[in-house]
JSON list of N, CA and C in Angstrom, two decimals:
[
{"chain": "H", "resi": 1, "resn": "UNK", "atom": "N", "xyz": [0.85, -1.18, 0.00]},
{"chain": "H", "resi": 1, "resn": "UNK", "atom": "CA", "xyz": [0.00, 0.00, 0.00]},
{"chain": "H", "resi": 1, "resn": "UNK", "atom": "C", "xyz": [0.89, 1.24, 0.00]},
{"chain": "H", "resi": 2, "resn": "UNK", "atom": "N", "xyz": [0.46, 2.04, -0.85]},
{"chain": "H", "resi": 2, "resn": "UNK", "atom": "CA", "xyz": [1.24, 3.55, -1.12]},
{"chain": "H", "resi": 2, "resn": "UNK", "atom": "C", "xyz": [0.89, 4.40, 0.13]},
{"chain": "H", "resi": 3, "resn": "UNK", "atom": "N", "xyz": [2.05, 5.26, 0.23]},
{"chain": "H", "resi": 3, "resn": "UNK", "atom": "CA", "xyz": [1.65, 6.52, 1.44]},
{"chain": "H", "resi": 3, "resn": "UNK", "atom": "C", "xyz": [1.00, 7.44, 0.60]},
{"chain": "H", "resi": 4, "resn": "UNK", "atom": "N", "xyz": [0.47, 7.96, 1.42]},
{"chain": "H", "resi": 4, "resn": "UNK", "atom": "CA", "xyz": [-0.42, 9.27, 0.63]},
{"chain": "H", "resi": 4, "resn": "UNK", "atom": "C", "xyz": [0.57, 10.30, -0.20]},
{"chain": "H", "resi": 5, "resn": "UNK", "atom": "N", "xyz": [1.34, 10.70, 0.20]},
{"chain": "H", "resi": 5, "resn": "UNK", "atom": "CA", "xyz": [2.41, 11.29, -0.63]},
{"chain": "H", "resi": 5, "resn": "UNK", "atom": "C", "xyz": [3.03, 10.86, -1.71]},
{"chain": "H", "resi": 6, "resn": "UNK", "atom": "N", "xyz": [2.64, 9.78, -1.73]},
{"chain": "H", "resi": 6, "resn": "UNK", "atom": "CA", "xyz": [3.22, 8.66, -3.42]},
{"chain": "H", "resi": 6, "resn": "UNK", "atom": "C", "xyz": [2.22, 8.49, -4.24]},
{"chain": "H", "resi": 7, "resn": "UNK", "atom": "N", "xyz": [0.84, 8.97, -3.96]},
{"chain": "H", "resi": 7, "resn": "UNK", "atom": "CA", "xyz": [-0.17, 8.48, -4.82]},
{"chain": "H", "resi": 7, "resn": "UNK", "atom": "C", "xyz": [0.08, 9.46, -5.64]},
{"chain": "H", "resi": 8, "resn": "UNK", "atom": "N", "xyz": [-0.77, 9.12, -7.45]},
{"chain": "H", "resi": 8, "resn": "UNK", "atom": "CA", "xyz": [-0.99, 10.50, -7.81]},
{"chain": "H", "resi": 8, "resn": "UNK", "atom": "C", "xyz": [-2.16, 10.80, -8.12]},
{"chain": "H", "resi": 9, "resn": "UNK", "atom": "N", "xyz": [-2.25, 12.35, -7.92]},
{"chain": "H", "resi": 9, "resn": "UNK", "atom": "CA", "xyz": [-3.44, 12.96, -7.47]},
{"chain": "H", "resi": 9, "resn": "UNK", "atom": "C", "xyz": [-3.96, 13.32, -8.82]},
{"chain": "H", "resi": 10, "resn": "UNK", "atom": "N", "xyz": [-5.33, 13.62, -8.73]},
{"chain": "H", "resi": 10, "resn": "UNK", "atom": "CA", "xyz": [-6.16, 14.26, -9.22]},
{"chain": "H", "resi": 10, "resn": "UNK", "atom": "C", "xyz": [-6.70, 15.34, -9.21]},
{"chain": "H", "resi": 11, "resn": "UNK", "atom": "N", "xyz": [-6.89, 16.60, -9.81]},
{"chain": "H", "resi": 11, "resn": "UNK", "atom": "CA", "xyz": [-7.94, 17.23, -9.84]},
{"chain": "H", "resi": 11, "resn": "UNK", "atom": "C", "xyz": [-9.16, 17.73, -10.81]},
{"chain": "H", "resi": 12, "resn": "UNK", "atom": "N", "xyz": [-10.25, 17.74, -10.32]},
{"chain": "H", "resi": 12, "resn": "UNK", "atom": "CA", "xyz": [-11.16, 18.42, -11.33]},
{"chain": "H", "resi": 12, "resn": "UNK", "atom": "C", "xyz": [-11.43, 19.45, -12.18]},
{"chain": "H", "resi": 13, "resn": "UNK", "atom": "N", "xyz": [-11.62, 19.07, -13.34]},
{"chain": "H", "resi": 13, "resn": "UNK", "atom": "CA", "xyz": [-11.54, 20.05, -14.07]},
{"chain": "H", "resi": 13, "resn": "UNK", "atom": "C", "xyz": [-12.43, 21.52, -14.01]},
{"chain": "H", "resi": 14, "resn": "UNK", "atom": "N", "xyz": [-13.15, 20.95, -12.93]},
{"chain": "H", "resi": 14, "resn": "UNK", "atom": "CA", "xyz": [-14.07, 22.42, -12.71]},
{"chain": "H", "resi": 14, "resn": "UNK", "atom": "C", "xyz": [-13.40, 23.61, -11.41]},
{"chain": "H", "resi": 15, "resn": "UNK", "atom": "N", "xyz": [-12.01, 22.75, -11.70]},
{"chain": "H", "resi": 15, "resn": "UNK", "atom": "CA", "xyz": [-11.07, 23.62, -10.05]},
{"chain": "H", "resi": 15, "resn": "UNK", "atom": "C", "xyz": [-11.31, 24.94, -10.95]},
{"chain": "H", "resi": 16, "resn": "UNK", "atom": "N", "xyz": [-11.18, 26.34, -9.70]},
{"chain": "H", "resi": 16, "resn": "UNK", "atom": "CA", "xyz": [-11.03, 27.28, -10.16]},
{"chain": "H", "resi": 16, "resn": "UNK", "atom": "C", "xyz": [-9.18, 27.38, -10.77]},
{"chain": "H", "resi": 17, "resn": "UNK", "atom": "N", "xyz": [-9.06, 28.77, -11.52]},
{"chain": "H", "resi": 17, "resn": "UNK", "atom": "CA", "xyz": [-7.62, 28.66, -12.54]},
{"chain": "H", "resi": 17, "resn": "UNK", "atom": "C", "xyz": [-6.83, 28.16, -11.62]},
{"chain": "H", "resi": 18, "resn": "UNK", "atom": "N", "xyz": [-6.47, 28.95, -10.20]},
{"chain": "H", "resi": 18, "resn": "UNK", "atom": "CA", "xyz": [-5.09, 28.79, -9.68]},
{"chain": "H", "resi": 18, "resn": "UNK", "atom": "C", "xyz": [-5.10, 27.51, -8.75]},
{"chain": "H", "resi": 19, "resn": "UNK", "atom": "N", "xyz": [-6.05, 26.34, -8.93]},
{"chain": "H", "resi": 19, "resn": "UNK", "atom": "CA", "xyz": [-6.08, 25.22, -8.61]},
{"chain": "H", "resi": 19, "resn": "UNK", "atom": "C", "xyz": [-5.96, 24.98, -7.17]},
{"chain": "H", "resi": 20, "resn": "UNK", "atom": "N", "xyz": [-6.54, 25.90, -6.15]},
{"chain": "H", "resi": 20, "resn": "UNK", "atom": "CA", "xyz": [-5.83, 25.99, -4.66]},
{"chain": "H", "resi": 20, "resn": "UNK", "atom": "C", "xyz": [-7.24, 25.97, -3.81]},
{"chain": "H", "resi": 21, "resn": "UNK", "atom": "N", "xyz": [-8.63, 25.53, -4.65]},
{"chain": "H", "resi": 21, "resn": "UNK", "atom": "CA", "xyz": [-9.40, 25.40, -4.17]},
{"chain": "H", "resi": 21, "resn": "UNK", "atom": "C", "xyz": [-10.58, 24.35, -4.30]},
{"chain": "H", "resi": 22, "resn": "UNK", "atom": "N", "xyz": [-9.71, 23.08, -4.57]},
{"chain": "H", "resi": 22, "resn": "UNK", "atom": "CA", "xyz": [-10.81, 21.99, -5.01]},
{"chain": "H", "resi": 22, "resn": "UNK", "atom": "C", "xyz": [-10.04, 20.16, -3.90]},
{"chain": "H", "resi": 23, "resn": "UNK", "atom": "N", "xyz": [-10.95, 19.61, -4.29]},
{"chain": "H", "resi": 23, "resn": "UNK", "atom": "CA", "xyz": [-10.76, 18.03, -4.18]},
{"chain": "H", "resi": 23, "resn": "UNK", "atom": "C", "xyz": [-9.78, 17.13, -5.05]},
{"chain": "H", "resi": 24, "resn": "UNK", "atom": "N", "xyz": [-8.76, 16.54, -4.37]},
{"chain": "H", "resi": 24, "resn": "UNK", "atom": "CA", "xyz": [-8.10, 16.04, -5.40]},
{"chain": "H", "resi": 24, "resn": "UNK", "atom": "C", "xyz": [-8.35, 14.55, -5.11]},
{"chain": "H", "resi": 25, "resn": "UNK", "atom": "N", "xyz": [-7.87, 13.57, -5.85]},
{"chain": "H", "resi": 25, "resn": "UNK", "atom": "CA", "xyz": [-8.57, 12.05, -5.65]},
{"chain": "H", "resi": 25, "resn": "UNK", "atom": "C", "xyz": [-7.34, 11.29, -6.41]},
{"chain": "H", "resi": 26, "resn": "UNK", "atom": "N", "xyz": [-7.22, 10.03, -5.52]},
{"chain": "H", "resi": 26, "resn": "UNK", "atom": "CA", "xyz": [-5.98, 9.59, -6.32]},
{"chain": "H", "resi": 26, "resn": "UNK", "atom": "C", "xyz": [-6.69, 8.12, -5.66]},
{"chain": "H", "resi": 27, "resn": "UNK", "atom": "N", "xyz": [-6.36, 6.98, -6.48]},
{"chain": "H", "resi": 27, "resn": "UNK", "atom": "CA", "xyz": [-6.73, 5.46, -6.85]},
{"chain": "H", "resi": 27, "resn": "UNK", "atom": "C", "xyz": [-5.43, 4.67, -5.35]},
{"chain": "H", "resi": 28, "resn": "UNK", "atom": "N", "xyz": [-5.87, 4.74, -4.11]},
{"chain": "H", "resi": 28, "resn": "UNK", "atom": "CA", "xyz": [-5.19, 4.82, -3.14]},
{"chain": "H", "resi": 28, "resn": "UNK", "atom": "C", "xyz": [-4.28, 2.87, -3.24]},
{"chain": "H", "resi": 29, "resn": "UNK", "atom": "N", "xyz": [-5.11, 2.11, -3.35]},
{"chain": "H", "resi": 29, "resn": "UNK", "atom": "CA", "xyz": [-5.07, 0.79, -3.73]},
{"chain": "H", "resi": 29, "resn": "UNK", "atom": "C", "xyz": [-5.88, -0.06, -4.41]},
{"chain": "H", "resi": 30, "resn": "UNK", "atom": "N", "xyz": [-6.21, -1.23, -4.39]},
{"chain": "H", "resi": 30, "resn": "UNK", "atom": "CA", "xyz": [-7.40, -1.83, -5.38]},
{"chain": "H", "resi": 30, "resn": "UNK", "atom": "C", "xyz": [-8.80, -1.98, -4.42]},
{"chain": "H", "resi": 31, "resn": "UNK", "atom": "N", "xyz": [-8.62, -1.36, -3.41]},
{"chain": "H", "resi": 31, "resn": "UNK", "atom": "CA", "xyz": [-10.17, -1.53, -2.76]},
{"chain": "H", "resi": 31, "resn": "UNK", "atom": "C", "xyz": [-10.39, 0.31, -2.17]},
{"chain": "H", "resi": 32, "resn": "UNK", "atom": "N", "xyz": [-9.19, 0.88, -1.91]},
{"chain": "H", "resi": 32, "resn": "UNK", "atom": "CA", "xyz": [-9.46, 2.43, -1.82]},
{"chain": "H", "resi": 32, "resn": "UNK", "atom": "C", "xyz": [-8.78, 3.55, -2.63]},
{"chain": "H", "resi": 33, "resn": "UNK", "atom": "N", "xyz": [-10.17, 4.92, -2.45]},
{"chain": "H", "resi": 33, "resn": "UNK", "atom": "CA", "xyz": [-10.03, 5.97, -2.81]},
{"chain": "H", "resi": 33, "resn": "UNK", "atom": "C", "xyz": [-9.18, 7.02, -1.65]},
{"chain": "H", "resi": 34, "resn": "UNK", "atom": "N", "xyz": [-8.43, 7.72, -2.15]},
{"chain": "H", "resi": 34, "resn": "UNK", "atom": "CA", "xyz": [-7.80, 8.69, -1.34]},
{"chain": "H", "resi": 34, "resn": "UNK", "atom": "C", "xyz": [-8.20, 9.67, -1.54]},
{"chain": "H", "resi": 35, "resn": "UNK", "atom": "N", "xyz": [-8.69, 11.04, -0.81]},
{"chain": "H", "resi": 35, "resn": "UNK", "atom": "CA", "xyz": [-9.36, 12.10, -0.88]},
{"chain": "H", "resi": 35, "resn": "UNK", "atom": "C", "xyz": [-8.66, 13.07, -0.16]},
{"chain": "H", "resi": 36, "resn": "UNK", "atom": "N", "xyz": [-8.51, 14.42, -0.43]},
{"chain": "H", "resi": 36, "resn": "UNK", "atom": "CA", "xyz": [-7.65, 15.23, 0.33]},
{"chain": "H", "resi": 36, "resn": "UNK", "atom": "C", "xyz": [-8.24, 16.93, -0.47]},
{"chain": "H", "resi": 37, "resn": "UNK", "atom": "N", "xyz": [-7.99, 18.09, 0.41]},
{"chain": "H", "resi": 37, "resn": "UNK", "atom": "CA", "xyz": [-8.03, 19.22, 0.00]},
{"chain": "H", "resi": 37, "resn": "UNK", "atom": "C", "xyz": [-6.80, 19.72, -0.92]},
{"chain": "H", "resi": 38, "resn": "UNK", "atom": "N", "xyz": [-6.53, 20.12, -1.67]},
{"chain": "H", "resi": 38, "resn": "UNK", "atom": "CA", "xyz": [-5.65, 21.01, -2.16]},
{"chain": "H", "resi": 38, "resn": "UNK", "atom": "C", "xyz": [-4.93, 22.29, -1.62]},
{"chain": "H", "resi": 39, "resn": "UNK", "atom": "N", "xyz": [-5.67, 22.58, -0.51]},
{"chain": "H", "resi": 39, "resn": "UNK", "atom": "CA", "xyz": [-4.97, 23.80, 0.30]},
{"chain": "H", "resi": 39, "resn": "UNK", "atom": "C", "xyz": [-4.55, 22.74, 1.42]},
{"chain": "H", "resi": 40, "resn": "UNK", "atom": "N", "xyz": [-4.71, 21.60, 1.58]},
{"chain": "H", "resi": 40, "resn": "UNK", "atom": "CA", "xyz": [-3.65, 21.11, 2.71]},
{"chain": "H", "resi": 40, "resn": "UNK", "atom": "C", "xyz": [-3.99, 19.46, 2.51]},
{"chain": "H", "resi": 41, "resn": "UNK", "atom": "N", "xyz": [-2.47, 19.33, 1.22]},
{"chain": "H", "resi": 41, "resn": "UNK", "atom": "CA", "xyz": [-2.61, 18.01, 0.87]},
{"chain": "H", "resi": 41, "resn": "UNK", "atom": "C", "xyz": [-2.07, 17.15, 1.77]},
{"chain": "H", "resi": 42, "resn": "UNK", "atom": "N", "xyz": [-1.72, 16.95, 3.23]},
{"chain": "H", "resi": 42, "resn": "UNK", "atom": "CA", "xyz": [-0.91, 16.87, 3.69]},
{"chain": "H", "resi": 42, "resn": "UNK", "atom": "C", "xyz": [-2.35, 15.83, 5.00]},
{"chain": "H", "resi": 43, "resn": "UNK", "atom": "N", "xyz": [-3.16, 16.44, 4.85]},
{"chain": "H", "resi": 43, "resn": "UNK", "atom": "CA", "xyz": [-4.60, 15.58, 5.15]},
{"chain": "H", "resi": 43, "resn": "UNK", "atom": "C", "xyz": [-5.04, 14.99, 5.03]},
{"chain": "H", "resi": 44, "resn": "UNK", "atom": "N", "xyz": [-4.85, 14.76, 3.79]},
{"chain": "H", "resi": 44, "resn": "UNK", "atom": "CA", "xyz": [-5.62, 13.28, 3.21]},
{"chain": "H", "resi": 44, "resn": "UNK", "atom": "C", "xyz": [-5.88, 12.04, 4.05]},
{"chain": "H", "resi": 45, "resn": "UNK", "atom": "N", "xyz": [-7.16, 11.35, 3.29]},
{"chain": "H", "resi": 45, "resn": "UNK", "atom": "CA", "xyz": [-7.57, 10.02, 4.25]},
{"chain": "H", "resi": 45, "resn": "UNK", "atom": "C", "xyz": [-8.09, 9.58, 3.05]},
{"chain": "H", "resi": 46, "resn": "UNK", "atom": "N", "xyz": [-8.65, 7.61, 3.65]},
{"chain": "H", "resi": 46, "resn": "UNK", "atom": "CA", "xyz": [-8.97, 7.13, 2.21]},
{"chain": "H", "resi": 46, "resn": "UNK", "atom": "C", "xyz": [-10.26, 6.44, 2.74]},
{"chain": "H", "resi": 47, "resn": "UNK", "atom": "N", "xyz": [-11.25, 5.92, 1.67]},
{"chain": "H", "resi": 47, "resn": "UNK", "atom": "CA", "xyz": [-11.88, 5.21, 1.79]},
{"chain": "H", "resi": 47, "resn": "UNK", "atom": "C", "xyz": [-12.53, 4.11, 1.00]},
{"chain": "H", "resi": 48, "resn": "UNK", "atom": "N", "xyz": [-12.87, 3.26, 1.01]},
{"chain": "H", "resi": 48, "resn": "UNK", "atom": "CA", "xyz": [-13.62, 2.40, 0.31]},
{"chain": "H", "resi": 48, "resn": "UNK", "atom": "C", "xyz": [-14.06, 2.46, -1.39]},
{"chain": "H", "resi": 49, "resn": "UNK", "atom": "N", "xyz": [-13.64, 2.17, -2.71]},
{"chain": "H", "resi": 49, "resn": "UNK", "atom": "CA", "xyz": [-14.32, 2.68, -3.86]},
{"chain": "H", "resi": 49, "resn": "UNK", "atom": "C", "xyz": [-15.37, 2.57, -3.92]},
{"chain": "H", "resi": 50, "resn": "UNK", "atom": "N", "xyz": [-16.33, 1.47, -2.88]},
{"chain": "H", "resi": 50, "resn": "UNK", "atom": "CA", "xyz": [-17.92, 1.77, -3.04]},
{"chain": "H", "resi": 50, "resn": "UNK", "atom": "C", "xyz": [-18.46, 2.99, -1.91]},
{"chain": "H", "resi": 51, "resn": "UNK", "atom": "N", "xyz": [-17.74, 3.55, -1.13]},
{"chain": "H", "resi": 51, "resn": "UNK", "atom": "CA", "xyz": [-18.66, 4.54, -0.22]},
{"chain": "H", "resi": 51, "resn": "UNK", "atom": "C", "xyz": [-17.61, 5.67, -1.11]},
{"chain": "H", "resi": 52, "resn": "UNK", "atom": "N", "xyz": [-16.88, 6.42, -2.02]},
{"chain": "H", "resi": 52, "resn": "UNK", "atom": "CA", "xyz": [-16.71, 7.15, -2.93]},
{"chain": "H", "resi": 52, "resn": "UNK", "atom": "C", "xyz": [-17.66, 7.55, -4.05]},
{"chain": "H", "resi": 53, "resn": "UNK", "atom": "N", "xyz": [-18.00, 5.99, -4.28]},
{"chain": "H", "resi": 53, "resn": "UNK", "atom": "CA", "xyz": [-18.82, 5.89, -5.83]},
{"chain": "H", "resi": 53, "resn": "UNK", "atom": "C", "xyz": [-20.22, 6.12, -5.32]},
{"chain": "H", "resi": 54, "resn": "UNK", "atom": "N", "xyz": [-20.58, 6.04, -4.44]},
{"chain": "H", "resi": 54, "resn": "UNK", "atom": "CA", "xyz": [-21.46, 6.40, -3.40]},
{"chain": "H", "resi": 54, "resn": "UNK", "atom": "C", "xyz": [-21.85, 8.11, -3.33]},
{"chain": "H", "resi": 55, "resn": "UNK", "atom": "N", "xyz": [-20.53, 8.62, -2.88]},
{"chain": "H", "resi": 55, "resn": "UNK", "atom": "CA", "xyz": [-20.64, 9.83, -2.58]},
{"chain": "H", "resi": 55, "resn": "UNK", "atom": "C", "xyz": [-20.98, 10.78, -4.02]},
{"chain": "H", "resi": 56, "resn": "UNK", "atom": "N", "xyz": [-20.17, 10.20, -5.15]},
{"chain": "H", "resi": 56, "resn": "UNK", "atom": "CA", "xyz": [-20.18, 11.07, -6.39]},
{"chain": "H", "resi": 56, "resn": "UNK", "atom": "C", "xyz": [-21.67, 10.52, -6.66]},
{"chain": "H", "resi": 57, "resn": "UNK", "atom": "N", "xyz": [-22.22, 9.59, -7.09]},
{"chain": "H", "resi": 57, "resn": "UNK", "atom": "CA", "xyz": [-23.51, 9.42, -7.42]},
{"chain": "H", "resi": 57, "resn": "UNK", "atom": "C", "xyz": [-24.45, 10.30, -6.82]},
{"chain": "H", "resi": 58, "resn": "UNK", "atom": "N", "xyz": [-24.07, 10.74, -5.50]},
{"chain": "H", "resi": 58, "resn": "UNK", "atom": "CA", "xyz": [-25.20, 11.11, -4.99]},
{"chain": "H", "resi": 58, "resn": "UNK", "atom": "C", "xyz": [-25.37, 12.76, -5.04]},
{"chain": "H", "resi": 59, "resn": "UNK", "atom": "N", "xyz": [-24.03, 13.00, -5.22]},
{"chain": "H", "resi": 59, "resn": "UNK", "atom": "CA", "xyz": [-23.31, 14.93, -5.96]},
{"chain": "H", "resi": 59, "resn": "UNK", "atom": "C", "xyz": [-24.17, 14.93, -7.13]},
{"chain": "H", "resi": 60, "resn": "UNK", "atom": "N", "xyz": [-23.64, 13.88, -7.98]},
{"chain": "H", "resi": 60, "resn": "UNK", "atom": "CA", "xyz": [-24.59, 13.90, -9.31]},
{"chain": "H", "resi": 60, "resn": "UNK", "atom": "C", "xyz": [-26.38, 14.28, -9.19]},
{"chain": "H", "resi": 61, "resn": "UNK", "atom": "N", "xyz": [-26.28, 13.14, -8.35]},
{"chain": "H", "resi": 61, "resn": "UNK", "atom": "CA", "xyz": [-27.92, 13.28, -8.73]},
{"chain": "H", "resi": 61, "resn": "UNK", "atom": "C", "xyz": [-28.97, 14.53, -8.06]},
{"chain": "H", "resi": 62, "resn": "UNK", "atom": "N", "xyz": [-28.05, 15.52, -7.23]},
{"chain": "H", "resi": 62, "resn": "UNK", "atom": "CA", "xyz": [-28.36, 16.11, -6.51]},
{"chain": "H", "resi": 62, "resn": "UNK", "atom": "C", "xyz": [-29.28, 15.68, -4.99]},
{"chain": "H", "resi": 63, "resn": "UNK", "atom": "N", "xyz": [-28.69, 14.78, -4.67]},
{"chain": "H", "resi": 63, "resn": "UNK", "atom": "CA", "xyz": [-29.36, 14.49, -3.45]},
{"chain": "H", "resi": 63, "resn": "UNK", "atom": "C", "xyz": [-29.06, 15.04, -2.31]},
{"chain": "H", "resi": 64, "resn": "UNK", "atom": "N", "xyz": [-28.04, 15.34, -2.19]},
{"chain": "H", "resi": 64, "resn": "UNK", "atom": "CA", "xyz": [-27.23, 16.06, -1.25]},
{"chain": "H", "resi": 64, "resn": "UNK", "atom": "C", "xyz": [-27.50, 17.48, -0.83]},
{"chain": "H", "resi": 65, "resn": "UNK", "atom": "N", "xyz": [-28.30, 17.96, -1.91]},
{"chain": "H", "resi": 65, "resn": "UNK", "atom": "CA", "xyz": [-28.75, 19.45, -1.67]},
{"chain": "H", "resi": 65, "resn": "UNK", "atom": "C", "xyz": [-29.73, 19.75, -0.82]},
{"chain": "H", "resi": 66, "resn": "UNK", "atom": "N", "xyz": [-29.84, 20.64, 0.29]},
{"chain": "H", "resi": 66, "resn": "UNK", "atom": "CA", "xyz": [-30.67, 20.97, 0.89]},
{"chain": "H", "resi": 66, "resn": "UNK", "atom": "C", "xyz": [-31.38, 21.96, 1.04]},
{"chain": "H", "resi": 67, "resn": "UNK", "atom": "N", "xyz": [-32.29, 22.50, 1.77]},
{"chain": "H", "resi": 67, "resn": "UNK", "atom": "CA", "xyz": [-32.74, 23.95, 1.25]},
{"chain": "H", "resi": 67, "resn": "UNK", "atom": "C", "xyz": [-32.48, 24.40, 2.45]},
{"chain": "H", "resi": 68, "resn": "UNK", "atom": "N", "xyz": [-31.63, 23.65, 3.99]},
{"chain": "H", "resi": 68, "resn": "UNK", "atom": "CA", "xyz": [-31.51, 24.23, 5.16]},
{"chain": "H", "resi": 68, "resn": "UNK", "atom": "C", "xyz": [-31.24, 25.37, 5.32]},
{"chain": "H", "resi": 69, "resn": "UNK", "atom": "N", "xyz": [-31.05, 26.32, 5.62]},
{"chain": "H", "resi": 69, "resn": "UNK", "atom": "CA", "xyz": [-30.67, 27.75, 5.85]},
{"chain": "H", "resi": 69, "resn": "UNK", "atom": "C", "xyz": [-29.84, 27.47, 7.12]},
{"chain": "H", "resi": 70, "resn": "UNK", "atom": "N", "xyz": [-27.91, 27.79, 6.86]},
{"chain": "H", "resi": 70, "resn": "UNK", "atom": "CA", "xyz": [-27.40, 27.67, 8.09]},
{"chain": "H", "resi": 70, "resn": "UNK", "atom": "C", "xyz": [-26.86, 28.84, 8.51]}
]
């Protein structure tokens, strides 16, 4: 298993230009995803490719949205 500092990362193409404000994602091993901020890659943690594939499905489909007022 790779340290987080050996994986390589990802980011989305919807980062804003100077790239210092998004999600980066890197293929951690054959059962996990690694997830980390870009303003402090140094955080990162990993999890499962089905509770990832999980999470993006559910970004997609907008489920996640709420109308809470916080």
């Amino acid at each position: 298993m790779s340290t987080l500092s050996e994986l390589k990362w990802f980011k989305s193409s919807f980062s804003e230009a100077s790239g210092n404000a998004c999600v980066e994602v890197a293929v951690h091993d054959d059962e996990r995803v690694a997830i980390r901020h870009s303003v402090f890659p140094a955080r990162g943690f990993s999890v499962r490719r089905s509770t990832f594939t999980s999470l993006v499905n559910a970004v997609q489909s907008g489920s996640l949205i709420s109308d809470r007022k916080y």
